[in-house]
Every structure is written in C-alpha cells, then in structure tokens.
Amino acid sequence: MWRGLWTLAAQAARGPRRLCTRRSSGAAAPGSGATIFALSSGQGRCGIAVIRTSGPSSGHALRILTAARDLPPARHASLRLLSDPRSGEPLDRALVLWFPGPRSFTGEDCVEFHVHGGPAVVSGVLQALGSVPGLRPAEAGEFTRRAFANGKLNLTEVEGLADLIHAETEAQRRQALRQLDGELGHLCRGWAETLTKALAHVEAYIDFGEDDNLEEGVLEQADIEVRALEVALGAHLRDARRGQRLRSGAHVVVTGPPNAGKSSLVNLLSRKPVSIVSPEPGTTRDVLETPVDLAGFPVLLSDTAGLREGVGPVEQEGVRRARERLEQADLILAMLDASDLASPSSCNFLATVVASVGAQSPSDSSQRLLLVLNKSDLLSPEGPRPPPDLPPHLLLSCLTGEGLDGLLEALRKELAAVCGDPSTGSPLLTRARHQHHLQGCLDALSHYKPSKDLALAAEALRVARGHLTRLTGGGGTEEILDIIFRDFCVGK
Ligand SMILES: Nc1nc2c(ncn2[C@@H]2O[C@H](COP(=O)(O)OP(=O)(O)OP(=O)(O)O)[C@@H](O)[C@H]2O)c(=O)[nH]1
Ligand SMILES: [K+]
Ligand SMILES: [Mg+2]
C-alpha cells in the first residue's frame, strides 16, 4: 500500500496524469501519529506547485530540507534553499510556510513548500520528504480528514470542500462555497437545538408534569416549535432535487423532427463536433450525450434521433431511444426548421411533444421546454410569417449564429429554475445523504404525538434529532466518513 501510494504521488509529480483518481479505500483514520505529505496543487506543468505536510514531524522535515537549525517565523513566507537530505543536492529555491498547530488547516503542525512547478522539482521534493523518518505520502482526503477529526471542519463543510475541488462551473463553485461556509451545517444545528429544547420540555413534563411548579404551557410550546420545524423541513426537501441537479448536472435534451438542425445546435453549444451533421434526414440514431457548461450551469446535453414514424428498424430504435431520453429531461430544447413549419412532421411535433409539455401544470417536478425555430437565415422578409397560434419561441440560425445570445440567456433563466440559483435563497441540499437525513427527521416527527403517549413522543424527538446531528457529522460513524473522504484528491 505504502509503495503503491508513493508511486502514485511520484507519477503525478512527473507527468500530467490525473492524481484525482478515486480510490477504493478512504483515508486512514487519523490519530496514527504519522506525518503525511502530498502535492496539493494541480498536476502537470505550472508556475508554482504547493506541497504540504501535516503531523508532528512537519517542523523536523522543514529543518532537514532547509538544512537549518531554526524554524522560520510562523505563518510568514520565507525564501529558503531546499536540498535533498541524503545527497545534499540543491532541489529548488522555494517559499516555505510554517503553520504550528493548532492554527493550521488540519489543526496539526503543517508546512507548505511553494516550489517551482516543474515535474522534476516536484518529484525531487516529494522524494526528499519521503526519505525523512516518520513521513509518508498522504492518502486521498487525508488532510481534510485530519481537519475534520481536529474539529476544524464539520461534515457538511467537508462535503462543500470536496465539491469546491471538483466544481467545474461557476454555479457549482458558488454552491460549494456556500456549503463550505457552513450554511447548511448552521441551519441543521439550529434545527437540532429546537428539537433539544422540545425534548427537554417533554421530559420535564414526564418528570414533573403532576407538580404545580412547572410552567404552564410547556407542552404546547414544544408542540408549536416541532410543527414549525416540520414545515421548514418540508420546504427544504422540496428543494432537494434542484441542489442535486446543480451538483451532477441538469439533463437537457434536444429533440425535433429530422433535419431541424438538432445536431448542429448540440455542436454549437458544446463547441465541439459531438454529432454528425448532414443534409440527410435521419442522420442521428443513437443518443449522444456530452457534458457542457451552459451559462455557468453544469449540463448533460443529449442529441437524439429526429422524431418520425414509418422508417427502417434501426431508425425506429433511434426514435424509441429518443422518446425514452425525452422522459428523463429536466429541460427540453424543442427544435423546428423555421422554413418548414407547415410540414406534417413539424405539425405533428407541435401537436404532440410541445403541446404535452406545455399542458403540464407548473410544479417543481415538471419538465420545462424551450421552443427554438432554427434556420432563420432561410426566412425571407416577404415570406410567410410564423402561424399566430405558435407557442412562445426563439429564432435561431445555427449557420450564422444569429439568435445564439438570446438562446443562451433563455437557457440561463430556465436552468436557474431547474437547478435553483445558488447565490440566493436557502442553502440547497446537494447530496442524497442530506435528503435522507432530513426525510428521516421528518418521518420521526410524524410519530411525535404528545397527547397520546409522552414517552413515545420523546423517543420520536430523539430519533429526529439523531438524523440532524448525523447530517453534520455529530454522530459520525466511520462508514459515512469513509464514503465522503474517499471522494477526495490526494493532497486535500
Ligand atoms: N440554412 C441553414 N441550414 C442549417 C442550419 N442548421 C443546420 N442546417 C443544416 O441542416 C441540415 C441538417 O442539420 P443536422 O444538424 O444534421 O440536423 P438534425 O436535426 O440533427 O438531423 P437528424 O439527425 O437527421 O434528425 C444540415 O445540412 C445542416 O447544415 C441553419 O441554421 N441554417
Ligand atoms: K441530418
Ligand atoms: Mg442529428
């Protein structure tokens, strides 16, 4: 294991290979007393690379690599010559930072080496650190796990940090930052406090209910607070799918009759030739999906076969797959050829797909649809106008790019509705785990009936509160920790 990790760290230092590979085992439980080290910045050639250590031998390692008797002043950048402790060979002139615990990211003694980003320098420093007794390469997520164990981060903050590291779009980054700031954790602690108070009231009533010296209305007050909490939890759960979409990407499906220009649009939005474009109707058969950043939102964009009946078996299968994918869409980009609106395939598409989505009652779970009339460049000013009963639509030309800005703006609005806007409103529940515990809490509260049985009501409050404390990691079982820390990169 030790060797394997070391090879991985050294490999990452040498080349642009991804170090962020997810591992089968999570980070080792802290408290082993070992000092860990890893490359913490991105891989590949870069101006500056940051190598971190954490643990009791950090100061010793810093002294050995800088061949100095004294440590540099705490939390100040100092320029030092680093050399290999075995050969004395100079490695790099680097900025070093000394963070004595507990005022450090992990709470332990930490050192940061800001070295020149060449692969040879990075691997030289990593190897030099590996030769210092008591130091070993960090496992995935081990820095963060130590920070968690030392009370520097709570569990939702850890998840926020993991998302921040993996955030690929602006909206994802904003949401991860908010979660890292502890907003969700803060909210859950507030809710848990409400339950603790209600529990105290119910228990007081069980113990002293018969006595006169208990305040009036103790049970009623608990009841009011629990019911208010139920309402708040319900509202948050309704938001849950939006937060998860923001984390894993909204499903946007391009559909329409053959030759409308669906594949042209997919290539335009993804800025790469994902799909074959040709004048032949029925070109696209399989569902082709590509992850894209649309107006700052993470999207899984699907190109599909043109919808029509009575074609060969292969295209029919394509149409079946297209319809299946359409059902999973969060947002449908319905596309028609603007110069061909009167054709049977256009009319049929408007009467079936567009009309049926438009007929859904607007709710959080319903699909959204944008109608796009493509090939606007083919419309002549004297030509026929679009029929007046056409639903709201956007004009576009994939050929000239006209109308693309308007489409992107419309997409931004739709996606904000689908994913939720992370910069406003209540913090979104970004993981199934959050949803599970909030639902568990709500389910437990449905058994809270103090008028029937006080002991059972108290137990319901305890179970409900347990879910909230587990959400922020208070009830921290090793199992949850393993799952969460496994998703981290080495060096985080
Ligand atoms: N004039 C004009 N032609 C376009 C435009 N967009 C696409 N086309 C052309 O329309 C034809 C069909 O485009 P595709 O993108 O293959 O259409 P599709 O909807 O994916 O077609 P199928 O996969 O066969 O259903 C191609 O010859 C494109 O070059 C446009 O805005 N204006
Ligand atoms: K085509
Ligand atoms: Mg196509």
XYZ file of C-alpha atoms in Angstrom, residues 163 166-179 239-251 292 294-299 330 415-416 418-424 426-431:
51
model
C -17.443 19.871 -4.200
C -14.488 19.216 -8.125
C -16.560 22.283 -9.116
C -16.302 22.818 -12.821
C -18.754 25.647 -13.381
C -19.438 28.995 -11.724
C -22.789 27.933 -10.274
C -21.283 24.772 -8.800
C -18.437 26.775 -7.306
C -20.843 29.265 -5.669
C -22.924 26.487 -4.170
C -19.867 24.642 -2.880
C -18.536 27.826 -1.309
C -21.804 28.457 0.494
C -21.862 24.936 1.849
C -35.767 21.986 -2.919
C -33.637 18.877 -2.737
C -33.704 17.748 -6.349
C -32.594 21.155 -7.529
C -29.453 21.082 -5.395
C -28.573 17.635 -6.651
C -29.087 18.700 -10.265
C -26.685 21.544 -9.685
C -24.122 19.115 -8.361
C -24.422 16.429 -11.003
C -25.790 18.390 -13.970
C -29.238 19.086 -15.407
C -30.453 16.897 -18.257
C -21.236 21.111 -21.090
C -24.225 26.266 -20.233
C -24.332 29.819 -18.888
C -22.463 28.708 -15.758
C -24.620 25.652 -15.072
C -23.432 22.061 -15.418
C -25.487 20.308 -18.064
C -35.208 18.396 -16.960
C -31.505 26.378 -15.815
C -31.700 28.714 -12.846
C -34.245 23.824 -12.848
C -31.159 23.895 -10.631
C -32.041 26.707 -8.239
C -29.939 29.828 -8.026
C -27.149 29.049 -5.568
C -26.453 32.684 -4.713
C -29.883 33.364 -3.267
C -31.882 28.825 1.382
C -28.887 26.522 1.092
C -29.684 23.652 -1.240
C -29.347 20.047 -0.234
C -26.682 18.839 -2.586
C -26.431 15.187 -1.712
